CSV table of C-alpha atoms in Angstrom, one decimal:
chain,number,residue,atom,x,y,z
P,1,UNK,CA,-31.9,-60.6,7.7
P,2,UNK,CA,-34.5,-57.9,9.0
P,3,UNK,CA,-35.9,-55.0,6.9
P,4,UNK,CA,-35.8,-51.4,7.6
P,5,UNK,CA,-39.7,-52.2,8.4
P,6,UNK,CA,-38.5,-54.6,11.1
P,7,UNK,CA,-35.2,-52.3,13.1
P,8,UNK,CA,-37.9,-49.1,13.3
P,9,UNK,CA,-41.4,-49.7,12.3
P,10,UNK,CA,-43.5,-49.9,9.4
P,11,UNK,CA,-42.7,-46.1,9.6
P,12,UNK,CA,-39.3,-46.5,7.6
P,13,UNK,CA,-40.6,-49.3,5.4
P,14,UNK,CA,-40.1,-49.5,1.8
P,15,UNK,CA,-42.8,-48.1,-0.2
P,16,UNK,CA,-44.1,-46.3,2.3
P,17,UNK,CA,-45.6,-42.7,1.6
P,18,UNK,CA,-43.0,-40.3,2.9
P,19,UNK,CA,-44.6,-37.6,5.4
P,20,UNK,CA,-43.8,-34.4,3.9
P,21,UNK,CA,-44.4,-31.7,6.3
P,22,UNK,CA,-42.5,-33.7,9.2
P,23,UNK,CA,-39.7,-34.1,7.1
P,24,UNK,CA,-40.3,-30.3,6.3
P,25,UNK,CA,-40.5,-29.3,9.9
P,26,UNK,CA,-37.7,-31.2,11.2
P,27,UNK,CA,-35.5,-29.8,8.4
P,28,UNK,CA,-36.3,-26.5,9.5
P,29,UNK,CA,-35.7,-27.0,13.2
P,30,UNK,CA,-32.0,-28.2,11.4
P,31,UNK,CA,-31.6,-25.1,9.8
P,32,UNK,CA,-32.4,-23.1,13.0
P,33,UNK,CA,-30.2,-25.1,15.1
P,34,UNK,CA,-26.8,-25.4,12.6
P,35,UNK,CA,-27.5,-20.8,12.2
P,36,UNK,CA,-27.1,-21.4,15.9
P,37,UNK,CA,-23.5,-23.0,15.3
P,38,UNK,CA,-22.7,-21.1,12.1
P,39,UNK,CA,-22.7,-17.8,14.6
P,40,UNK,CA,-19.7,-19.4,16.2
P,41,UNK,CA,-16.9,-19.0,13.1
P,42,UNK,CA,-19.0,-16.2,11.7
P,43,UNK,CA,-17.7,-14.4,14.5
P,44,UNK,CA,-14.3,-15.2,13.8
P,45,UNK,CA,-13.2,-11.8,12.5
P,46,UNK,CA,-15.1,-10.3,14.8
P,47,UNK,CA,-13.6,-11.0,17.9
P,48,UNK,CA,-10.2,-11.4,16.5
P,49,UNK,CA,-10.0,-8.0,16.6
P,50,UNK,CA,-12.4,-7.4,19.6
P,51,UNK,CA,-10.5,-9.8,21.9
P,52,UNK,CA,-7.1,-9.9,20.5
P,53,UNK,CA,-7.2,-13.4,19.5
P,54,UNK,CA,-4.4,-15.7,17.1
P,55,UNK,CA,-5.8,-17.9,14.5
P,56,UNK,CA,-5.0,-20.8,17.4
P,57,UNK,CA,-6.9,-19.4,19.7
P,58,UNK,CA,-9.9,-19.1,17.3
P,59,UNK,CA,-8.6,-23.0,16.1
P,60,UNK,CA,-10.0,-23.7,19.8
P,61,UNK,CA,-12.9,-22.3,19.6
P,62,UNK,CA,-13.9,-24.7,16.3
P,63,UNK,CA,-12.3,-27.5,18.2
P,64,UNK,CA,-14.6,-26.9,21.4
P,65,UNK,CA,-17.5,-26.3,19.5
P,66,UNK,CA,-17.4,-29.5,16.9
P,67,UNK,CA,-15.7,-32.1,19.9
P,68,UNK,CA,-18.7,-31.3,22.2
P,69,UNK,CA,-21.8,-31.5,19.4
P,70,UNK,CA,-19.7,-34.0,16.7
P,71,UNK,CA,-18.1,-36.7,19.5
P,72,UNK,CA,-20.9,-36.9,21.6
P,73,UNK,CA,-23.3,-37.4,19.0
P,74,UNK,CA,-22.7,-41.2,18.5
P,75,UNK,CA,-23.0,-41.7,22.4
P,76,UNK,CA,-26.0,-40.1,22.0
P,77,UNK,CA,-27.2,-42.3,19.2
P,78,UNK,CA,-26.2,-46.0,20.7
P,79,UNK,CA,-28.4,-44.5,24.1
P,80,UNK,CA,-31.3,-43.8,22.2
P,81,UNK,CA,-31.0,-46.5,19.5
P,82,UNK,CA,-31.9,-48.4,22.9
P,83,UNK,CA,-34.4,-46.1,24.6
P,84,UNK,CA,-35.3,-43.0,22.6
P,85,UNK,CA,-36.2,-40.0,24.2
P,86,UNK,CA,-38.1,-37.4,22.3
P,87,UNK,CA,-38.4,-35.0,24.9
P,88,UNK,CA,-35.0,-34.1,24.3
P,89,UNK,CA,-35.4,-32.5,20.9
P,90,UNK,CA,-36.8,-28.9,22.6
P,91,UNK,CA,-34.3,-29.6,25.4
P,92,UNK,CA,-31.6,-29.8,23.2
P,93,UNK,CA,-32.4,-26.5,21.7
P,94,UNK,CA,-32.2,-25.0,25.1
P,95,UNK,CA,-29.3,-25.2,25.6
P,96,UNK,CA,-28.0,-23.9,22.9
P,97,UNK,CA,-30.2,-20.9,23.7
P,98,UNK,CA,-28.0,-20.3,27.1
P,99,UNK,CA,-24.9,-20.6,24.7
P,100,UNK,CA,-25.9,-18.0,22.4
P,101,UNK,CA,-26.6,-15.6,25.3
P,102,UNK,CA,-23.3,-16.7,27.0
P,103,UNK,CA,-21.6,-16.0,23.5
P,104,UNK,CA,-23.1,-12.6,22.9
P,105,UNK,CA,-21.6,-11.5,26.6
P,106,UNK,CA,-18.2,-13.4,26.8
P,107,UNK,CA,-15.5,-10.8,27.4
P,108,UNK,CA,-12.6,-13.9,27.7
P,109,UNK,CA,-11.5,-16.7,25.8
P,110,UNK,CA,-12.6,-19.2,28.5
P,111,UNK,CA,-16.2,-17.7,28.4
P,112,UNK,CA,-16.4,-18.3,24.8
P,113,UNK,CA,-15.2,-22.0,25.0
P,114,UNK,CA,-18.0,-22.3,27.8
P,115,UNK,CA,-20.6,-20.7,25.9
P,116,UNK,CA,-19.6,-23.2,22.5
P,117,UNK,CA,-19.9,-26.2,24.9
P,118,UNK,CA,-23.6,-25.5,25.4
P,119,UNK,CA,-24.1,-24.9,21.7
P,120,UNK,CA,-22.4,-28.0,21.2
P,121,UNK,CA,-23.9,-30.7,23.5
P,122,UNK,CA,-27.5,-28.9,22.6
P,123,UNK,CA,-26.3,-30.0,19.0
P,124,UNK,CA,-25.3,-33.0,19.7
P,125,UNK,CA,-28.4,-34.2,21.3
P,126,UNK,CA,-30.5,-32.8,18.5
P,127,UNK,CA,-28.8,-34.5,15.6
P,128,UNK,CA,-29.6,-38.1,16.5
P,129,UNK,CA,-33.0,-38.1,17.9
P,130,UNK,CA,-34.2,-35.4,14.5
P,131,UNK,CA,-32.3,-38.3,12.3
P,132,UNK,CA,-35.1,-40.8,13.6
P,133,UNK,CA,-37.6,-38.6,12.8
P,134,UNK,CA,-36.2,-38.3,9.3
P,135,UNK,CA,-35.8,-41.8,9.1
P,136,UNK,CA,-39.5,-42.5,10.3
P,137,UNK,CA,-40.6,-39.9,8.3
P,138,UNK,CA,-38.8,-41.3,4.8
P,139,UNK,CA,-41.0,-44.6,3.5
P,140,UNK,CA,-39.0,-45.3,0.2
P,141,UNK,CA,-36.8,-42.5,-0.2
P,142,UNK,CA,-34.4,-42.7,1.9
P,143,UNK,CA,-32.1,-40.9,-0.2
P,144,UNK,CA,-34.3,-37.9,-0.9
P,145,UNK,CA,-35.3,-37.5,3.1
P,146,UNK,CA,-32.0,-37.3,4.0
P,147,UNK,CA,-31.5,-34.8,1.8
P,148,UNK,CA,-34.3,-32.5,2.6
P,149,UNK,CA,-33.4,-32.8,6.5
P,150,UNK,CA,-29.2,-32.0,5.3
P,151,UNK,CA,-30.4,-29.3,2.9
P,152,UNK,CA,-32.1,-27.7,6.2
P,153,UNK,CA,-28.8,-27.9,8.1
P,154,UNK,CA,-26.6,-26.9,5.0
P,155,UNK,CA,-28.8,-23.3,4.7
P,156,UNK,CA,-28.2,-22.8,8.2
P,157,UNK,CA,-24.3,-23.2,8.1
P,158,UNK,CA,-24.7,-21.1,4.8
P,159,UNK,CA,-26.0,-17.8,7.1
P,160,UNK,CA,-23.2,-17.7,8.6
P,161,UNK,CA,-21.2,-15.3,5.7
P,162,UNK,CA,-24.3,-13.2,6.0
P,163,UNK,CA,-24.8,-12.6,9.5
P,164,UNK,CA,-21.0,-11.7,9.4
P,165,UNK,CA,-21.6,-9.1,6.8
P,166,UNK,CA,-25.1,-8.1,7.8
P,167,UNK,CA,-25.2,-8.1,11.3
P,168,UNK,CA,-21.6,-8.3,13.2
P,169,UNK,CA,-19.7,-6.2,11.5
P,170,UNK,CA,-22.5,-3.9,12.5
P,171,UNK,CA,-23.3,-4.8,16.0
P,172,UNK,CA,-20.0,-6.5,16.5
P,173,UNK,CA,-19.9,-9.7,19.2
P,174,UNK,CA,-23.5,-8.5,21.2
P,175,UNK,CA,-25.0,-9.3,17.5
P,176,UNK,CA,-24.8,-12.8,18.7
P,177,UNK,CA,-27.8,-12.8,20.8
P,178,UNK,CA,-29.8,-13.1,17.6
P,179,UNK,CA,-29.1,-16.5,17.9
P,180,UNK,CA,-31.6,-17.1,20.8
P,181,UNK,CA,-34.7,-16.6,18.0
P,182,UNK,CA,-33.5,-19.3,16.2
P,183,UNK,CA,-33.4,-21.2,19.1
P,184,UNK,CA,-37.0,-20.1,20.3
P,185,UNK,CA,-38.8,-21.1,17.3
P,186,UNK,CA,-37.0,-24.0,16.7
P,187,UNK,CA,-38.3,-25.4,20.5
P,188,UNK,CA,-41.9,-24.4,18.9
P,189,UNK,CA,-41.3,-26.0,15.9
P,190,UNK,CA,-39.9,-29.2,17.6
P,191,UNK,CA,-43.0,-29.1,20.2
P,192,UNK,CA,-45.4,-29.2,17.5
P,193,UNK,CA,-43.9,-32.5,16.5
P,194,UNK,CA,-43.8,-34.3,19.4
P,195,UNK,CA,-47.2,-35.7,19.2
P,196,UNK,CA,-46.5,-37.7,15.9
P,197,UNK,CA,-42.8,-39.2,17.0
P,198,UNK,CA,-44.1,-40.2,20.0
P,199,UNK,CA,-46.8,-42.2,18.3
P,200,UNK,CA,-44.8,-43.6,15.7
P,201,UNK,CA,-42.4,-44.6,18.5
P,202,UNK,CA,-45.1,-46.2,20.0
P,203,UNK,CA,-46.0,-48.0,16.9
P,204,UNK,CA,-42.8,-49.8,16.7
P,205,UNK,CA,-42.8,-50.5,20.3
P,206,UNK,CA,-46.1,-52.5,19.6
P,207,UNK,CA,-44.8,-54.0,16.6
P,208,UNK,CA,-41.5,-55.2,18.4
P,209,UNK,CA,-43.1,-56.5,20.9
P,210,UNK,CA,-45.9,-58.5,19.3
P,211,UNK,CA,-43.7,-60.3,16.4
P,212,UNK,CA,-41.1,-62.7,17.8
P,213,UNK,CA,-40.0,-63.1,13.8
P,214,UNK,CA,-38.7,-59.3,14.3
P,215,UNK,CA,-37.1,-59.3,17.3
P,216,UNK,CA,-34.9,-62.4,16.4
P,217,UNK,CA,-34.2,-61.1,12.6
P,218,UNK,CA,-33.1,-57.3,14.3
P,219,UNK,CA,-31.0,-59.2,16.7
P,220,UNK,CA,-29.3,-60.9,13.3
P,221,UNK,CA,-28.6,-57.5,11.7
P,222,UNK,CA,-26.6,-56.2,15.1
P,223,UNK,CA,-24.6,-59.5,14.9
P,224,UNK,CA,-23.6,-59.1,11.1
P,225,UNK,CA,-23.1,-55.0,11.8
P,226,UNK,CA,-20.2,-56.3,13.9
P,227,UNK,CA,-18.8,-58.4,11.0
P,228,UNK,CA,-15.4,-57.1,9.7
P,229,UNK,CA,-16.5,-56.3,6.4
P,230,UNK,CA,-18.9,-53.8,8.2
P,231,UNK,CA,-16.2,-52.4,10.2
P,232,UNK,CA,-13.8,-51.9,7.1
P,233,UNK,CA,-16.3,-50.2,5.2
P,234,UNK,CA,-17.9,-47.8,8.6
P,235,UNK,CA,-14.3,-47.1,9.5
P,236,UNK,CA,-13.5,-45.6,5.5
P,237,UNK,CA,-16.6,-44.0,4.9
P,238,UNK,CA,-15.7,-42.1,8.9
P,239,UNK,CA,-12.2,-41.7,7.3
P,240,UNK,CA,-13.4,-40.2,4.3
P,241,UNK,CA,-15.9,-38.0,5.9
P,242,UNK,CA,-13.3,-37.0,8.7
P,243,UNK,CA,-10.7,-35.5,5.1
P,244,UNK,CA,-14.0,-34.1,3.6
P,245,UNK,CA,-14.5,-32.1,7.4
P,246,UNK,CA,-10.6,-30.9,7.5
P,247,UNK,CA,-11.2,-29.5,3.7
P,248,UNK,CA,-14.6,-27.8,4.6
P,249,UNK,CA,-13.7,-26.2,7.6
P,250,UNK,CA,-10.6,-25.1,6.4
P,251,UNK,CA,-13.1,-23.1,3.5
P,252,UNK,CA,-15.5,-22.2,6.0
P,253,UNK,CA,-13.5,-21.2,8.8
P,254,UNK,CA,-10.0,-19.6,7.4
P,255,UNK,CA,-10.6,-18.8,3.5
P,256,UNK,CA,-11.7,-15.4,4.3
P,257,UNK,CA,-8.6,-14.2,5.9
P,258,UNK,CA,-6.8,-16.3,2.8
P,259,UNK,CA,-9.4,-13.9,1.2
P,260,UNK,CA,-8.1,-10.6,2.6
P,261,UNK,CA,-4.3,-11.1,2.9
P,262,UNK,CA,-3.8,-12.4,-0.3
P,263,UNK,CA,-7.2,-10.6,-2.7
P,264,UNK,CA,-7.0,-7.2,-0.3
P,265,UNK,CA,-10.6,-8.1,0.2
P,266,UNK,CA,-11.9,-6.0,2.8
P,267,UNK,CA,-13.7,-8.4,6.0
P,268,UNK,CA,-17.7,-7.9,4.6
P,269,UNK,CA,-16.0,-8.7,0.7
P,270,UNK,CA,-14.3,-11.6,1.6
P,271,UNK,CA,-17.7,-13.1,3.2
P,272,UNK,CA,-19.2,-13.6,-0.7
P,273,UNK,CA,-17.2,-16.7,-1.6
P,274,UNK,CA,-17.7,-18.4,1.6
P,275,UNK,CA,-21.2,-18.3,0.8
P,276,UNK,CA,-21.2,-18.6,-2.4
P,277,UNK,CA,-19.5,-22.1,-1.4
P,278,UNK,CA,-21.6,-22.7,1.3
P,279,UNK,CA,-25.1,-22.0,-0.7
P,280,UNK,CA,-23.9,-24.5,-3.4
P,281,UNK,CA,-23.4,-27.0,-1.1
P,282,UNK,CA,-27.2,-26.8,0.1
P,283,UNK,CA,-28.1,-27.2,-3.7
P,284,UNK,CA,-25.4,-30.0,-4.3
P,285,UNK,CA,-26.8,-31.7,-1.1
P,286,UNK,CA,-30.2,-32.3,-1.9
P,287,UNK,CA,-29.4,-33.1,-5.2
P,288,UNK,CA,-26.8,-35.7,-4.6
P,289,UNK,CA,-29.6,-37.1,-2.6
P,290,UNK,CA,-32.0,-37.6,-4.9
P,291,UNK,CA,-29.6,-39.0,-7.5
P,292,UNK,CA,-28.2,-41.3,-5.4
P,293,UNK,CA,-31.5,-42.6,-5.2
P,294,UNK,CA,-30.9,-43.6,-9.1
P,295,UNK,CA,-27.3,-44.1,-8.9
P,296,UNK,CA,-26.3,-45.7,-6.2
P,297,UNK,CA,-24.8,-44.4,-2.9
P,298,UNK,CA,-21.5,-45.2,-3.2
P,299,UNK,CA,-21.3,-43.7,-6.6
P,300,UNK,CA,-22.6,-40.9,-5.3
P,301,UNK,CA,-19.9,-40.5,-2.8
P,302,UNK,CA,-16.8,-41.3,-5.0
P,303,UNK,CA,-17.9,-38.7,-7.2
P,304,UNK,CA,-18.3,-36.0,-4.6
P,305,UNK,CA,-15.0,-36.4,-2.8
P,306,UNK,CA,-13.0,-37.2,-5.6
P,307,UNK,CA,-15.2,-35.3,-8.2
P,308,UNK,CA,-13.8,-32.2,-6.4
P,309,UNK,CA,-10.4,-32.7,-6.4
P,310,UNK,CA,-9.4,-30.4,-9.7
P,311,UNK,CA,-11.1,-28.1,-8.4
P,312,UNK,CA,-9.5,-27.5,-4.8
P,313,UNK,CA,-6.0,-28.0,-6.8
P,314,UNK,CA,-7.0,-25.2,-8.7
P,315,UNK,CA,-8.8,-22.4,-6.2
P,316,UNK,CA,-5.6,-21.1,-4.7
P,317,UNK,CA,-4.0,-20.3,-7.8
P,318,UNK,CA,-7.1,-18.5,-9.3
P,319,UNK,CA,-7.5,-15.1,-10.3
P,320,UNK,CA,-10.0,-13.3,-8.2
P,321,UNK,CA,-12.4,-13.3,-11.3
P,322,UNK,CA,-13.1,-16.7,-11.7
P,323,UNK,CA,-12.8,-17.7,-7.6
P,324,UNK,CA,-16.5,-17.3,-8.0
P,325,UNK,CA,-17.7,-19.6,-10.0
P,326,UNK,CA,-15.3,-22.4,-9.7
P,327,UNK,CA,-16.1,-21.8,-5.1
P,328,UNK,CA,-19.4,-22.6,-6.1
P,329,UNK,CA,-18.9,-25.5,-8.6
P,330,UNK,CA,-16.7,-26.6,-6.1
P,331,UNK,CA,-19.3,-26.6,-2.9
P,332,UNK,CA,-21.8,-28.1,-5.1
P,333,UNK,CA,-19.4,-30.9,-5.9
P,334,UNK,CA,-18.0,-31.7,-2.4
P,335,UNK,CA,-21.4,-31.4,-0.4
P,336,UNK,CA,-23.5,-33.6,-2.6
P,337,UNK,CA,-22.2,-36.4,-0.6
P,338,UNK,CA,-23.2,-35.0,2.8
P,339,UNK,CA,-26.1,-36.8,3.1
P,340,UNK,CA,-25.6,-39.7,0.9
P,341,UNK,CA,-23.2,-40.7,3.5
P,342,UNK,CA,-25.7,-40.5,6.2
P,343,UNK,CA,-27.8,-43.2,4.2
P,344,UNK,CA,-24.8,-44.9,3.5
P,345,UNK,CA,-23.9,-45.9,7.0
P,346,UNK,CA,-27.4,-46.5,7.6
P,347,UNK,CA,-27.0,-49.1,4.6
P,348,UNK,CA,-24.2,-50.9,6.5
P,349,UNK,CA,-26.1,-50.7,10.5
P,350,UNK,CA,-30.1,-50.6,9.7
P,351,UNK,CA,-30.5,-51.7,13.6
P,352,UNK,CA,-28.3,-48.6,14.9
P,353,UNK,CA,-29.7,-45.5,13.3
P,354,UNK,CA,-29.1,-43.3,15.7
P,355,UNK,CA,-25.0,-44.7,15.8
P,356,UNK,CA,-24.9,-44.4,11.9
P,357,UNK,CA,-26.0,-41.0,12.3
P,358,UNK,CA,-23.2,-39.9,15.3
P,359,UNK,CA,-20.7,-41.9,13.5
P,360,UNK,CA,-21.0,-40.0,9.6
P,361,UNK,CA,-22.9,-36.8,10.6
P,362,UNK,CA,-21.0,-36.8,14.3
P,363,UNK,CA,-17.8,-38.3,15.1
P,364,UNK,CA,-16.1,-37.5,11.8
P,365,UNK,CA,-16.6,-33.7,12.2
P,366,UNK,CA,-15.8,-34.1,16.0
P,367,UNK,CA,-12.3,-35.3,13.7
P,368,UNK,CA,-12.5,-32.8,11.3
P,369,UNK,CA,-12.6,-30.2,14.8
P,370,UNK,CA,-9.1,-31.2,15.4
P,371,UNK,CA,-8.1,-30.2,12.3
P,372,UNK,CA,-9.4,-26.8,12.8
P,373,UNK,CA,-6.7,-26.6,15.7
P,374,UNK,CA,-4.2,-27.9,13.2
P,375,UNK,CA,-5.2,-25.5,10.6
P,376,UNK,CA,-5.1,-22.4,12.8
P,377,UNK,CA,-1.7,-24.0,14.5
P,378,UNK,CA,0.1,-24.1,10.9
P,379,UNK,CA,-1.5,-20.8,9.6
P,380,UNK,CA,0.1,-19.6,12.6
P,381,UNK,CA,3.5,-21.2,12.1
P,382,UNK,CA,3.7,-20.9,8.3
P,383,UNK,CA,1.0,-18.2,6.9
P,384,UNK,CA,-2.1,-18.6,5.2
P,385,UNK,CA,-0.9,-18.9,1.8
P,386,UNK,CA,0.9,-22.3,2.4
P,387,UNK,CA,-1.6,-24.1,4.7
P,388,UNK,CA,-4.3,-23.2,1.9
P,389,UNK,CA,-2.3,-24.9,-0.9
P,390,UNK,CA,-1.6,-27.8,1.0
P,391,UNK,CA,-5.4,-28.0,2.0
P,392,UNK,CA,-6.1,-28.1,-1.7
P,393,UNK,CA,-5.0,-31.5,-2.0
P,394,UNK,CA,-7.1,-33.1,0.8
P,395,UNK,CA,-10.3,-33.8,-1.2
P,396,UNK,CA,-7.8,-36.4,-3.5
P,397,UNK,CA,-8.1,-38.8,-0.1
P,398,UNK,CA,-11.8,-39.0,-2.2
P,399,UNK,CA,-10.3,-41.9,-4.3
P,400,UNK,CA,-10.2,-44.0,-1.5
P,401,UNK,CA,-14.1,-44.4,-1.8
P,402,UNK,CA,-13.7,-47.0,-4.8
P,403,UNK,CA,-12.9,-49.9,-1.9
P,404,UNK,CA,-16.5,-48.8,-0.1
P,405,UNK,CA,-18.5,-52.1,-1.0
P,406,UNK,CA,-21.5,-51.3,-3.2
P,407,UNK,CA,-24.9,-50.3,-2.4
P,408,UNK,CA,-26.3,-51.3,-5.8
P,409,UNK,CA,-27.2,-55.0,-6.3
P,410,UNK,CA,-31.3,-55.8,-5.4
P,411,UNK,CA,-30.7,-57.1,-2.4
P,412,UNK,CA,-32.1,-56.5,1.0
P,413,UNK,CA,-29.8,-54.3,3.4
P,414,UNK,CA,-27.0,-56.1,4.6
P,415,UNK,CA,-27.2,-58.8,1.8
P,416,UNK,CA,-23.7,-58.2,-0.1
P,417,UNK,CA,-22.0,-59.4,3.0
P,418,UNK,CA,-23.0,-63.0,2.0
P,419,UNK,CA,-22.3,-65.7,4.3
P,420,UNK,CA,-21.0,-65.5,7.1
């Protein structure tokens, strides 16, 4: 069975010192690059009204935006599990610099879902190479790297309330061109790391070549990632990840109008809970991190799917009073098992990083995009007030996480699937 040490380099080994400021610069070039996607619904009221569009029509947009960057992303990941390429990082984040401008200027609905693609694949490319970097970057805490680097992306997502208040109610759809500063010093940001991925890829590439023992035990951890106990348990974690997506993006994207129709909340009042749920969930991501660390990862997971569960059963019915506090619980609840499930899959598949990374952070919100067109399709069809009470009982799909084999016995990576 091969170590972490022996899939990437001695840079991911256990008990190795973790490299702060990379992990600190690559979670700021997160941040920049998910404000960059967190424009997209933020515009949402915005050109509703600007463009005369239906809640399907904005459903399309979400789905456009999260197919392209979520889908992709574990293509992206097998390629460069094989052959990474770390020049992509800053080209990544230029294209979403051409979508930003393209979204500031689109005056149709087919110019938008052009200008999303951009943002999107720019994304999509980003996530799994910056994942290496974190996992490079981690020595022995795994847990705690992951959550610094998803803590970076969570903020970002969590600007989006803001900018709608601060900025686009103001300066309406132009406002959008703001974007392309994130994007610009995120491809300085990313620049200046360049130099130490490339030598740490270098480093494994010495290491791989020159020890024989590695190269046969990494082939052994590929052939048991394809054993059907690894399937079961990749395919449920994606599953429960796809029901957490459906649940957050219904928040994200579509509380605020449940927000204004049924409170009277006016378009910059009905941004506060959405960040106030947003903001939790960065402070419930890197702390789920860093307990499950102490816990365990699946423990960490079963309590932050189904943990939330009373809580979404209750929101709808809530006075507008105490929406506050229990939004927040709620986001702090639900998102501290954003990144745990990142190190989970990487658990299961320690040869296929970058695929891990597609397949939790990636394909299941390219899943959870679909449900945006389903959500805007039935809020449509049937009115907010119904679609949000029915969403309320999707984070009880959480108790499926008991059958996720555990993470906790002191074993090496891959050990509990015994013999096979």
């Amino acid at each position: 069975m091969a170590s972490i040490a022996g899939v990437k380099g001695t840079a991911a080994s256990p008990g190795t010192k973790t490299v702060m400021p990379v992990l600190l610069a690559i979670s700021l070039a997160h941040m920049l690059n998910d404000s960059m996607q967190a424009v997209v619904p933020a515009l949402y009221p915005i050109l509703q009204e600007s463009l005369n569009l239906s809640m399907l029509q904005l459903g399309w947009i979400g789905f456009m935006l999260n197919m392209t960057s979520s889908v992709m992303q574990p293509v992206v990941g097998l390629y460069s599990d094989k052959r990474s390429l770390p020049n992509l990082l800053p080209v990544a984040m230029g294209l979403s610099l051409v979508g930003m401008v393209g979204l500031a200027f689109a005056s149709h609905l087919w110019m938008l879902l052009l200008a999303v693609v951009f943002i999107g694949i720019g994304s999509a490319v980003f996530h799994p190479e910056s994942s290496r970097v974190v996992y490079f970057a981690a020595g022995g805490r795994r847990g705690f790297a992951q959550s610094v680097y998803q803590v970076g992306g969570n903020t970002g997502s969590t600007l989006g309330p803001l900018m709608t208040a601060l900025i686009f109610v103001h300066m309406g759809q132009i406002g959008a061109i703001w974007g392309t500063v994130f994007a610009g010093f995120a491809i300085a940001v990313l620049l200046g790391l360049l130099p130490w991925y490339k030598r740490k890829l270098a480093e494994w590439e010495r290491e791989r070549t020159a020890t024989a023992a590695a190269r046969a035990s990494g082939a052994t951890v590929v052939e048991k990632a394809s054993h059907p106990r690894v399937k079961f348990a990749m395919g449920m974690l994606v599953f429960l990840v796809f029901a957490r997506s459906w649940y957050h993006s219904g928040i994200g994207s579509f509380y605020q109008f449940y927000l204004k129709f049924d409170y009277g909340l006016t378009t910059q009042q009905a941004q506060i809970p959405v960040f106030l749920f947003l903001a939790a969930g960065v402070l419930g991501t890197f702390f789920g991190g860093v307990l499950a660390d102490k816990f365990g990862l699946k423990n960490m997971i079963v309590f932050s799917i189904a943990g939330a569960s009373p809580l979404a059963l209750l929101l709808p019915h809530l006075p507008l009073f105490w929406v506050y506090p229990v939004i927040m619980l709620l986001g702090f609840i639900i998102l501290s098992g954003f990144s745990v499930s990142v190190v989970y899959a990487q658990y299961l598949m320690p040869a296929n990083v970058g695929m891990a990374s597609g397949l939790t952070t990636g394909l299941a919100f390219g899943m959870g995009a679909i449900g945006g067109i389903a959500l805007g399709q039935s809020i449509d069809m049937f009115g907010i007030n119904d679609v949000m009470f029915v969403l309320s009982f999707f984070p009880l799909v959480g108790l499926f996480a008991i059958l996720l084999p555990p993470d906790r016995p002191k074993k090496k990576p891959g050990a509990w699937l015994g013999k096979i």
